[in-house]
PDB file of C-alpha atoms in Angstrom:
ATOM      1  CA  UNK Y   1      79.762 106.256 106.887  1.00 79.00           C
ATOM      2  CA  UNK Y   2      81.620 103.462 105.119  1.00 86.00           C
ATOM      3  CA  UNK Y   3      79.837 100.110 104.919  1.00 92.00           C
ATOM      4  CA  UNK Y   4      82.819  97.791 105.294  1.00 95.00           C
ATOM      5  CA  UNK Y   5      80.645  94.709 104.853  1.00 94.00           C
ATOM      6  CA  UNK Y   6      79.751  95.832 101.343  1.00 94.00           C
ATOM      7  CA  UNK Y   7      83.450  96.182 100.592  1.00 97.00           C
ATOM      8  CA  UNK Y   8      83.989  92.656 101.945  1.00 96.00           C
ATOM      9  CA  UNK Y   9      81.253  91.455  99.603  1.00 97.00           C
ATOM     10  CA  UNK Y  10      82.929  93.248  96.716  1.00 97.00           C
ATOM     11  CA  UNK Y  11      86.222  91.524  97.574  1.00 98.00           C
ATOM     12  CA  UNK Y  12      84.524  88.117  97.454  1.00 97.00           C
ATOM     13  CA  UNK Y  13      83.049  88.986  94.042  1.00 97.00           C
ATOM     14  CA  UNK Y  14      86.473  90.064  92.769  1.00 98.00           C
ATOM     15  CA  UNK Y  15      87.951  86.773  94.018  1.00 98.00           C
ATOM     16  CA  UNK Y  16      85.349  84.857  91.999  1.00 98.00           C
ATOM     17  CA  UNK Y  17      86.126  86.930  88.933  1.00 97.00           C
ATOM     18  CA  UNK Y  18      89.890  86.473  89.094  1.00 97.00           C
ATOM     19  CA  UNK Y  19      89.559  82.721  89.603  1.00 97.00           C
ATOM     20  CA  UNK Y  20      87.372  82.549  86.500  1.00 96.00           C
ATOM     21  CA  UNK Y  21      90.010  84.459  84.539  1.00 96.00           C
ATOM     22  CA  UNK Y  22      92.761  82.088  85.624  1.00 96.00           C
ATOM     23  CA  UNK Y  23      90.631  79.067  84.764  1.00 95.00           C
ATOM     24  CA  UNK Y  24      89.742  80.427  81.303  1.00 93.00           C
ATOM     25  CA  UNK Y  25      93.271  81.620  80.577  1.00 92.00           C
ATOM     26  CA  UNK Y  26      94.799  78.373  81.884  1.00 93.00           C
ATOM     27  CA  UNK Y  27      97.500  80.379  83.636  1.00 94.00           C
ATOM     28  CA  UNK Y  28      97.902  82.860  86.440  1.00 92.00           C
ATOM     29  CA  UNK Y  29      99.214  83.609  89.907  1.00 92.00           C
ATOM     30  CA  UNK Y  30      96.363  82.486  92.098  1.00 92.00           C
ATOM     31  CA  UNK Y  31      97.604  82.656  95.681  1.00 88.00           C
ATOM     32  CA  UNK Y  32      99.108  86.123  95.574  1.00 92.00           C
ATOM     33  CA  UNK Y  33      96.146  87.548  93.682  1.00 93.00           C
ATOM     34  CA  UNK Y  34      93.792  86.241  96.373  1.00 96.00           C
ATOM     35  CA  UNK Y  35      95.970  87.541  99.203  1.00 96.00           C
ATOM     36  CA  UNK Y  36      96.019  91.124  97.895  1.00 96.00           C
ATOM     37  CA  UNK Y  37      92.363  91.357  96.787  1.00 98.00           C
ATOM     38  CA  UNK Y  38      91.256  93.120  99.975  1.00 98.00           C
ATOM     39  CA  UNK Y  39      94.083  95.642  99.571  1.00 98.00           C
ATOM     40  CA  UNK Y  40      93.001  96.431  96.014  1.00 98.00           C
ATOM     41  CA  UNK Y  41      89.374  96.810  97.083  1.00 98.00           C
ATOM     42  CA  UNK Y  42      90.294  99.129  99.966  1.00 98.00           C
ATOM     43  CA  UNK Y  43      92.332 101.252  97.568  1.00 98.00           C
ATOM     44  CA  UNK Y  44      90.043 101.465  94.530  1.00 98.00           C
ATOM     45  CA  UNK Y  45      86.646 101.543  96.250  1.00 98.00           C
ATOM     46  CA  UNK Y  46      87.607 103.577  99.311  1.00 97.00           C
ATOM     47  CA  UNK Y  47      90.880 105.473  99.174  1.00 98.00           C
ATOM     48  CA  UNK Y  48      92.137 106.289  95.691  1.00 97.00           C
ATOM     49  CA  UNK Y  49      91.182 109.493  93.928  1.00 96.00           C
ATOM     50  CA  UNK Y  50      90.621 108.244  90.388  1.00 97.00           C
ATOM     51  CA  UNK Y  51      88.221 108.604  87.477  1.00 96.00           C
ATOM     52  CA  UNK Y  52      87.539 105.607  85.182  1.00 97.00           C
ATOM     53  CA  UNK Y  53      85.912 107.954  82.646  1.00 95.00           C
ATOM     54  CA  UNK Y  54      89.116 109.996  82.493  1.00 96.00           C
ATOM     55  CA  UNK Y  55      92.029 107.595  83.203  1.00 95.00           C
ATOM     56  CA  UNK Y  56      94.633 110.288  82.451  1.00 94.00           C
ATOM     57  CA  UNK Y  57      93.133 112.908  84.787  1.00 95.00           C
ATOM     58  CA  UNK Y  58      96.214 114.825  85.958  1.00 94.00           C
ATOM     59  CA  UNK Y  59      95.180 115.063  89.615  1.00 94.00           C
ATOM     60  CA  UNK Y  60      94.458 111.360  90.007  1.00 97.00           C
ATOM     61  CA  UNK Y  61      96.285 109.312  92.598  1.00 98.00           C
ATOM     62  CA  UNK Y  62      98.687 106.839  91.022  1.00 98.00           C
ATOM     63  CA  UNK Y  63      98.664 103.124  91.812  1.00 98.00           C
ATOM     64  CA  UNK Y  64     101.519 100.817  90.822  1.00 98.00           C
ATOM     65  CA  UNK Y  65     101.240  97.050  91.141  1.00 98.00           C
ATOM     66  CA  UNK Y  66     104.909  96.282  91.671  1.00 97.00           C
ATOM     67  CA  UNK Y  67     104.082  92.606  92.313  1.00 94.00           C
ATOM     68  CA  UNK Y  68     102.912  92.525  88.717  1.00 90.00           C
ATOM     69  CA  UNK Y  69     102.417  88.767  88.536  1.00 90.00           C
ATOM     70  CA  UNK Y  70      99.313  89.156  90.743  1.00 91.00           C
ATOM     71  CA  UNK Y  71      97.556  91.028  87.973  1.00 96.00           C
ATOM     72  CA  UNK Y  72      94.279  89.096  87.853  1.00 96.00           C
ATOM     73  CA  UNK Y  73      92.708  90.916  90.797  1.00 97.00           C
ATOM     74  CA  UNK Y  74      93.973  94.238  89.437  1.00 98.00           C
ATOM     75  CA  UNK Y  75      92.327  93.694  86.036  1.00 98.00           C
ATOM     76  CA  UNK Y  76      89.128  92.556  87.757  1.00 98.00           C
ATOM     77  CA  UNK Y  77      88.971  95.728  89.843  1.00 98.00           C
ATOM     78  CA  UNK Y  78      89.721  97.965  86.860  1.00 98.00           C
ATOM     79  CA  UNK Y  79      86.939  96.351  84.836  1.00 98.00           C
ATOM     80  CA  UNK Y  80      84.500  96.438  87.736  1.00 98.00           C
ATOM     81  CA  UNK Y  81      85.097 100.153  88.335  1.00 98.00           C
ATOM     82  CA  UNK Y  82      84.549 100.943  84.641  1.00 97.00           C
ATOM     83  CA  UNK Y  83      87.954 101.268  82.992  1.00 98.00           C
ATOM     84  CA  UNK Y  84      87.064  98.655  80.359  1.00 97.00           C
ATOM     85  CA  UNK Y  85      84.222  96.153  79.737  1.00 96.00           C
ATOM     86  CA  UNK Y  86      84.007  93.201  82.116  1.00 95.00           C
ATOM     87  CA  UNK Y  87      83.480  90.863  79.165  1.00 96.00           C
ATOM     88  CA  UNK Y  88      87.097  91.435  78.174  1.00 97.00           C
ATOM     89  CA  UNK Y  89      88.323  89.732  81.356  1.00 97.00           C
ATOM     90  CA  UNK Y  90      87.635  86.326  79.840  1.00 96.00           C
ATOM     91  CA  UNK Y  91      90.260  87.019  77.159  1.00 96.00           C
ATOM     92  CA  UNK Y  92      92.981  86.995  79.833  1.00 95.00           C
ATOM     93  CA  UNK Y  93      96.256  85.557  78.503  1.00 94.00           C
ATOM     94  CA  UNK Y  94      94.668  84.526  75.224  1.00 94.00           C
ATOM     95  CA  UNK Y  95      95.979  85.254  71.725  1.00 93.00           C
ATOM     96  CA  UNK Y  96      95.851  88.973  70.834  1.00 92.00           C
ATOM     97  CA  UNK Y  97      94.425  89.966  74.235  1.00 95.00           C
ATOM     98  CA  UNK Y  98      95.810  93.111  75.842  1.00 96.00           C
ATOM     99  CA  UNK Y  99      95.162  91.489  79.224  1.00 96.00           C
ATOM    100  CA  UNK Y 100      98.516  89.769  79.463  1.00 93.00           C
ATOM    101  CA  UNK Y 101     100.014  88.126  82.544  1.00 91.00           C
ATOM    102  CA  UNK Y 102     101.510  91.331  83.936  1.00 94.00           C
ATOM    103  CA  UNK Y 103     100.156  94.903  84.002  1.00 95.00           C
ATOM    104  CA  UNK Y 104     100.354  96.564  80.604  1.00 94.00           C
ATOM    105  CA  UNK Y 105      99.802 100.255  79.848  1.00 96.00           C
ATOM    106  CA  UNK Y 106      97.630  99.300  76.861  1.00 95.00           C
ATOM    107  CA  UNK Y 107      94.986  98.643  79.528  1.00 97.00           C
ATOM    108  CA  UNK Y 108      93.185 101.794  80.750  1.00 97.00           C
ATOM    109  CA  UNK Y 109      93.988 102.518  84.394  1.00 97.00           C
ATOM    110  CA  UNK Y 110      97.407 100.842  84.371  1.00 97.00           C
ATOM    111  CA  UNK Y 111     100.134 103.404  85.133  1.00 97.00           C
ATOM    112  CA  UNK Y 112     103.216 101.321  84.246  1.00 95.00           C
ATOM    113  CA  UNK Y 113     104.209  97.941  82.875  1.00 95.00           C
ATOM    114  CA  UNK Y 114     105.481  95.832  85.760  1.00 93.00           C
ATOM    115  CA  UNK Y 115     106.854  92.341  85.818  1.00 82.00           C
ATOM    116  CA  UNK Y 116     110.436  92.226  87.007  1.00 85.00           C
ATOM    117  CA  UNK Y 117     110.146  92.596  90.767  1.00 92.00           C
ATOM    118  CA  UNK Y 118     111.660  95.633  92.448  1.00 90.00           C
ATOM    119  CA  UNK Y 119     110.687  98.153  89.752  1.00 95.00           C
ATOM    120  CA  UNK Y 120     107.489  99.603  91.191  1.00 96.00           C
ATOM    121  CA  UNK Y 121     108.844 101.486  94.180  1.00 98.00           C
ATOM    122  CA  UNK Y 122     111.675 103.247  92.288  1.00 97.00           C
ATOM    123  CA  UNK Y 123     109.157 104.479  89.705  1.00 97.00           C
ATOM    124  CA  UNK Y 124     106.796 105.431  92.528  1.00 98.00           C
ATOM    125  CA  UNK Y 125     109.554 107.547  94.065  1.00 98.00           C
ATOM    126  CA  UNK Y 126     109.974 109.349  90.743  1.00 98.00           C
ATOM    127  CA  UNK Y 127     106.236 109.939  90.452  1.00 98.00           C
ATOM    128  CA  UNK Y 128     106.086 111.272  94.014  1.00 98.00           C
ATOM    129  CA  UNK Y 129     108.956 113.682  93.357  1.00 98.00           C
ATOM    130  CA  UNK Y 130     107.232 114.894  90.183  1.00 97.00           C
ATOM    131  CA  UNK Y 131     103.932 115.364  92.026  1.00 97.00           C
ATOM    132  CA  UNK Y 132     105.718 117.480  94.647  1.00 95.00           C
ATOM    133  CA  UNK Y 133     107.458 119.640  92.026  1.00 96.00           C
ATOM    134  CA  UNK Y 134     104.250 120.133  90.040  1.00 95.00           C
ATOM    135  CA  UNK Y 135     102.230 120.731  93.213  1.00 93.00           C
ATOM    136  CA  UNK Y 136      99.496 118.403  91.962  1.00 91.00           C
ATOM    137  CA  UNK Y 137      98.441 117.355  95.455  1.00 91.00           C
ATOM    138  CA  UNK Y 138      97.991 113.686  94.616  1.00 95.00           C
ATOM    139  CA  UNK Y 139      99.438 110.561  96.220  1.00 97.00           C
ATOM    140  CA  UNK Y 140     101.340 107.579  94.910  1.00 98.00           C
ATOM    141  CA  UNK Y 141     100.511 104.051  96.134  1.00 98.00           C
ATOM    142  CA  UNK Y 142     102.792 101.079  95.421  1.00 98.00           C
ATOM    143  CA  UNK Y 143     101.836  97.481  96.214  1.00 98.00           C
ATOM    144  CA  UNK Y 144     104.794  95.129  96.631  1.00 96.00           C
ATOM    145  CA  UNK Y 145     105.128  91.453  97.431  1.00 93.00           C
ATOM    146  CA  UNK Y 146     107.045  90.352 100.504  1.00 87.00           C
ATOM    147  CA  UNK Y 147     109.375  88.110  98.497  1.00 88.00           C
ATOM    148  CA  UNK Y 148     110.091  91.259  96.488  1.00 92.00           C
ATOM    149  CA  UNK Y 149     111.758  92.741  99.568  1.00 93.00           C
ATOM    150  CA  UNK Y 150     114.868  90.753  98.631  1.00 91.00           C
ATOM    151  CA  UNK Y 151     115.405  93.028  95.616  1.00 92.00           C
ATOM    152  CA  UNK Y 152     118.127  95.628  96.100  1.00 95.00           C
ATOM    153  CA  UNK Y 153     116.250  98.230  94.058  1.00 97.00           C
ATOM    154  CA  UNK Y 154     113.524  98.248  96.715  1.00 97.00           C
ATOM    155  CA  UNK Y 155     116.009  99.413  99.329  1.00 96.00           C
ATOM    156  CA  UNK Y 156     117.619 101.994  97.049  1.00 97.00           C
ATOM    157  CA  UNK Y 157     114.146 103.421  96.500  1.00 98.00           C
ATOM    158  CA  UNK Y 158     113.438 103.259 100.239  1.00 98.00           C
ATOM    159  CA  UNK Y 159     116.539 105.336 100.902  1.00 98.00           C
ATOM    160  CA  UNK Y 160     115.557 107.855  98.214  1.00 98.00           C
ATOM    161  CA  UNK Y 161     111.957 108.121  99.424  1.00 98.00           C
ATOM    162  CA  UNK Y 162     113.092 109.172 102.884  1.00 98.00           C
ATOM    163  CA  UNK Y 163     115.839 111.428 101.526  1.00 98.00           C
ATOM    164  CA  UNK Y 164     113.338 113.447  99.507  1.00 98.00           C
ATOM    165  CA  UNK Y 165     110.735 113.604 102.313  1.00 97.00           C
ATOM    166  CA  UNK Y 166     108.065 111.978 100.152  1.00 98.00           C
ATOM    167  CA  UNK Y 167     105.071 111.989 102.470  1.00 97.00           C
ATOM    168  CA  UNK Y 168     102.881 111.678  99.352  1.00 97.00           C
ATOM    169  CA  UNK Y 169     104.213 108.145  98.818  1.00 98.00           C
ATOM    170  CA  UNK Y 170     102.591 105.050 100.379  1.00 98.00           C
ATOM    171  CA  UNK Y 171     104.141 101.624  99.872  1.00 98.00           C
ATOM    172  CA  UNK Y 172     102.236  98.507 100.883  1.00 98.00           C
ATOM    173  CA  UNK Y 173     103.871  95.121 101.408  1.00 96.00           C
ATOM    174  CA  UNK Y 174     101.572  92.129 100.898  1.00 94.00           C
ATOM    175  CA  UNK Y 175     103.047  90.098 103.764  1.00 90.00           C
ATOM    176  CA  UNK Y 176     101.669  86.626 103.038  1.00 82.00           C
ATOM    177  CA  UNK Y 177     104.994  84.942 103.896  1.00 85.00           C
ATOM    178  CA  UNK Y 178     105.034  82.663 100.848  1.00 73.00           C
ATOM    179  CA  UNK Y 179     106.871  83.140  97.582  1.00 78.00           C
ATOM    180  CA  UNK Y 180     107.302  80.894  94.553  1.00 75.00           C
ATOM    181  CA  UNK Y 181     110.052  78.809  96.158  1.00 72.00           C
ATOM    182  CA  UNK Y 182     108.633  78.552  99.682  1.00 68.00           C
ATOM    183  CA  UNK Y 183     108.400  80.456 102.950  1.00 71.00           C
ATOM    184  CA  UNK Y 184     110.062  83.865 102.767  1.00 71.00           C
ATOM    185  CA  UNK Y 185     111.983  83.244 105.967  1.00 76.00           C
ATOM    186  CA  UNK Y 186     113.475  80.052 104.511  1.00 74.00           C
ATOM    187  CA  UNK Y 187     114.306  81.528 101.106  1.00 76.00           C
ATOM    188  CA  UNK Y 188     115.687  84.918 102.195  1.00 81.00           C
ATOM    189  CA  UNK Y 189     114.848  85.893 105.761  1.00 78.00           C
ATOM    190  CA  UNK Y 190     113.150  89.305 105.874  1.00 78.00           C
ATOM    191  CA  UNK Y 191     112.437  89.984 109.492  1.00 86.00           C
ATOM    192  CA  UNK Y 192     112.466  92.382 111.189  1.00 94.00           C
ATOM    193  CA  UNK Y 193     110.790  94.264 108.313  1.00 94.00           C
ATOM    194  CA  UNK Y 194     109.200  96.822 110.619  1.00 96.00           C
ATOM    195  CA  UNK Y 195     112.569  97.749 112.103  1.00 97.00           C
ATOM    196  CA  UNK Y 196     114.310  97.777 108.714  1.00 97.00           C
ATOM    197  CA  UNK Y 197     111.854 100.190 107.087  1.00 97.00           C
ATOM    198  CA  UNK Y 198     111.866 102.366 110.197  1.00 97.00           C
ATOM    199  CA  UNK Y 199     115.656 102.490 110.055  1.00 97.00           C
ATOM    200  CA  UNK Y 200     115.403 103.651 106.438  1.00 97.00           C
ATOM    201  CA  UNK Y 201     113.387 106.665 107.603  1.00 97.00           C
ATOM    202  CA  UNK Y 202     109.814 105.577 106.826  1.00 98.00           C
ATOM    203  CA  UNK Y 203     106.679 105.757 108.919  1.00 98.00           C
ATOM    204  CA  UNK Y 204     105.765 102.087 109.339  1.00 98.00           C
ATOM    205  CA  UNK Y 205     102.176 100.989 109.979  1.00 98.00           C
ATOM    206  CA  UNK Y 206     100.965  97.421 110.375  1.00 97.00           C
ATOM    207  CA  UNK Y 207      97.516  95.967 109.787  1.00 98.00           C
ATOM    208  CA  UNK Y 208      95.519  92.873 108.905  1.00 98.00           C
ATOM    209  CA  UNK Y 209      95.672  93.014 105.123  1.00 96.00           C
ATOM    210  CA  UNK Y 210      92.614  90.767 104.805  1.00 97.00           C
ATOM    211  CA  UNK Y 211      90.454  92.958 107.056  1.00 97.00           C
ATOM    212  CA  UNK Y 212      88.831  95.713 104.999  1.00 97.00           C
ATOM    213  CA  UNK Y 213      88.021  97.961 107.947  1.00 97.00           C
ATOM    214  CA  UNK Y 214      91.542  97.684 109.359  1.00 98.00           C
ATOM    215  CA  UNK Y 215      92.987  98.406 105.909  1.00 98.00           C
ATOM    216  CA  UNK Y 216      90.826 101.496 105.374  1.00 98.00           C
ATOM    217  CA  UNK Y 217      91.614 102.882 108.821  1.00 97.00           C
ATOM    218  CA  UNK Y 218      95.326 102.299 108.260  1.00 98.00           C
ATOM    219  CA  UNK Y 219      95.231 103.965 104.844  1.00 98.00           C
ATOM    220  CA  UNK Y 220      93.569 106.987 106.451  1.00 97.00           C
ATOM    221  CA  UNK Y 221      96.522 107.316 108.840  1.00 97.00           C
ATOM    222  CA  UNK Y 222      98.804 107.920 105.852  1.00 97.00           C
ATOM    223  CA  UNK Y 223      97.031 111.243 105.206  1.00 95.00           C
ATOM    224  CA  UNK Y 224      99.064 112.862 107.969  1.00 91.00           C
ATOM    225  CA  UNK Y 225     101.943 114.811 106.431  1.00 87.00           C
ATOM    226  CA  UNK Y 226     105.015 114.072 108.503  1.00 91.00           C
ATOM    227  CA  UNK Y 227     107.778 114.645 105.973  1.00 94.00           C
ATOM    228  CA  UNK Y 228     108.275 110.887 105.676  1.00 97.00           C
ATOM    229  CA  UNK Y 229     106.905 108.263 103.262  1.00 98.00           C
ATOM    230  CA  UNK Y 230     104.698 105.468 104.602  1.00 98.00           C
ATOM    231  CA  UNK Y 231     105.150 101.705 104.526  1.00 98.00           C
ATOM    232  CA  UNK Y 232     102.144  99.545 105.410  1.00 98.00           C
ATOM    233  CA  UNK Y 233     102.933  95.978 106.416  1.00 98.00           C
ATOM    234  CA  UNK Y 234      99.698  94.269 105.424  1.00 97.00           C
ATOM    235  CA  UNK Y 235      99.664  90.817 107.009  1.00 96.00           C
ATOM    236  CA  UNK Y 236      97.737  88.523 104.682  1.00 97.00           C
ATOM    237  CA  UNK Y 237      97.041  84.878 103.920  1.00 94.00           C
ATOM    238  CA  UNK Y 238      98.147  83.551 100.551  1.00 93.00           C
ATOM    239  CA  UNK Y 239      95.120  82.097  98.759  1.00 91.00           C
ATOM    240  CA  UNK Y 240      92.753  84.004 101.071  1.00 94.00           C
ATOM    241  CA  UNK Y 241      89.058  83.216 100.646  1.00 94.00           C
ATOM    242  CA  UNK Y 242      89.372  79.669  99.325  1.00 95.00           C
ATOM    243  CA  UNK Y 243      89.983  77.134 102.080  1.00 95.00           C
ATOM    244  CA  UNK Y 244      92.038  74.588 100.127  1.00 93.00           C
ATOM    245  CA  UNK Y 245      94.268  77.308  98.639  1.00 92.00           C
ATOM    246  CA  UNK Y 246      95.090  79.161 101.841  1.00 92.00           C
ATOM    247  CA  UNK Y 247      98.759  78.985 102.902  1.00 86.00           C
ATOM    248  CA  UNK Y 248      99.538  76.341 100.266  1.00 89.00           C
ATOM    249  CA  UNK Y 249     102.711  77.200  98.327  1.00 85.00           C
ATOM    250  CA  UNK Y 250     101.713  75.305  95.153  1.00 86.00           C
ATOM    251  CA  UNK Y 251      98.881  77.773  94.566  1.00 82.00           C
ATOM    252  CA  UNK Y 252     101.417  80.522  93.917  1.00 83.00           C
ATOM    253  CA  UNK Y 253     100.670  79.932  90.232  1.00 84.00           C
ATOM    254  CA  UNK Y 254      98.291  76.982  90.290  1.00 87.00           C
ATOM    255  CA  UNK Y 255      95.344  76.745  87.897  1.00 93.00           C
ATOM    256  CA  UNK Y 256      92.172  75.221  89.348  1.00 93.00           C
ATOM    257  CA  UNK Y 257      90.438  72.295  87.692  1.00 95.00           C
ATOM    258  CA  UNK Y 258      86.755  72.600  86.864  1.00 96.00           C
ATOM    259  CA  UNK Y 259      85.911  70.727  90.065  1.00 96.00           C
ATOM    260  CA  UNK Y 260      88.193  72.932  92.161  1.00 95.00           C
ATOM    261  CA  UNK Y 261      86.733  76.061  90.572  1.00 96.00           C
ATOM    262  CA  UNK Y 262      83.226  74.912  91.508  1.00 96.00           C
ATOM    263  CA  UNK Y 263      84.339  74.300  95.076  1.00 96.00           C
ATOM    264  CA  UNK Y 264      85.976  77.736  95.268  1.00 97.00           C
ATOM    265  CA  UNK Y 265      82.869  79.391  93.820  1.00 97.00           C
ATOM    266  CA  UNK Y 266      80.705  77.576  96.351  1.00 96.00           C
ATOM    267  CA  UNK Y 267      82.780  78.894  99.249  1.00 96.00           C
ATOM    268  CA  UNK Y 268      82.834  82.448  97.908  1.00 97.00           C
ATOM    269  CA  UNK Y 269      79.091  82.366  97.123  1.00 96.00           C
ATOM    270  CA  UNK Y 270      78.458  81.489 100.755  1.00 95.00           C
ATOM    271  CA  UNK Y 271      80.609  84.430 101.839  1.00 96.00           C
ATOM    272  CA  UNK Y 272      78.684  86.727  99.515  1.00 95.00           C
ATOM    273  CA  UNK Y 273      75.306  85.454 100.741  1.00 92.00           C
ATOM    274  CA  UNK Y 274      76.328  85.930 104.385  1.00 90.00           C
ATOM    275  CA  UNK Y 275      77.274  89.544 103.633  1.00 91.00           C
ATOM    276  CA  UNK Y 276      74.143  90.429 101.655  1.00 85.00           C
ATOM    277  CA  UNK Y 277      72.182  91.081 104.845  1.00 78.00           C
ATOM    278  CA  UNK Y 278      74.346  94.196 105.390  1.00 75.00           C
ATOM    279  CA  UNK Y 279      73.192  95.879 102.162  1.00 69.00           C
TER     280      UNK Y 279
END
């Protein structure tokens, strides 16, 4: 039986780690990394079939971080699960480091270089088609931002995913409602996303993207083979886990001061302590 509280504790630890990386590297995308941390934890510690000791294992599930700017949480999870030493995280965005500001295939566990938004899902469609043809039996997971939904390539891929009956493909939209230039509905209105993806022929599920148990249960629903790909609308809070960062647009790529980092650590340490009783 899954101990969801332990996964919540892990998410709080990952949030501390990614904030430390951003502080040390003096750059980063803070708010979006915090909003999708629970999604990454639910995937890598609960759902994904993967092997850190053999990153190129043919039957592994593939994960693509299409919202590549939110890489700090991704690197933290990869290091924590054993793909590379945790000590390397503190080299983030420094001279000669392979841990650059977007996912890079020089890093074990990273399936593709992402950066320009709208690229992840088209590549995921290709991977899902290949997996079907090779009869590997694995699944492809793609995490997108909600601001990314304004990219035309996303909708071309959505059309292709349904056309090829890719029920081994799961796309997740981190629906935190804030992008670099403001509220998504003010910049480029997205709603009704549920209806749009349904109209494109996808099975659409919705969940609280900052609730580990809800995320895990929703991911399990994508195991049903229906001949259609899945889109999970994961409703999240940008800057989740740090009170003064939550739902504040400037933290899209803000770097905390030493004082702010201490305050964030204090809040996350309290969360971790409260969850330790469930171990």
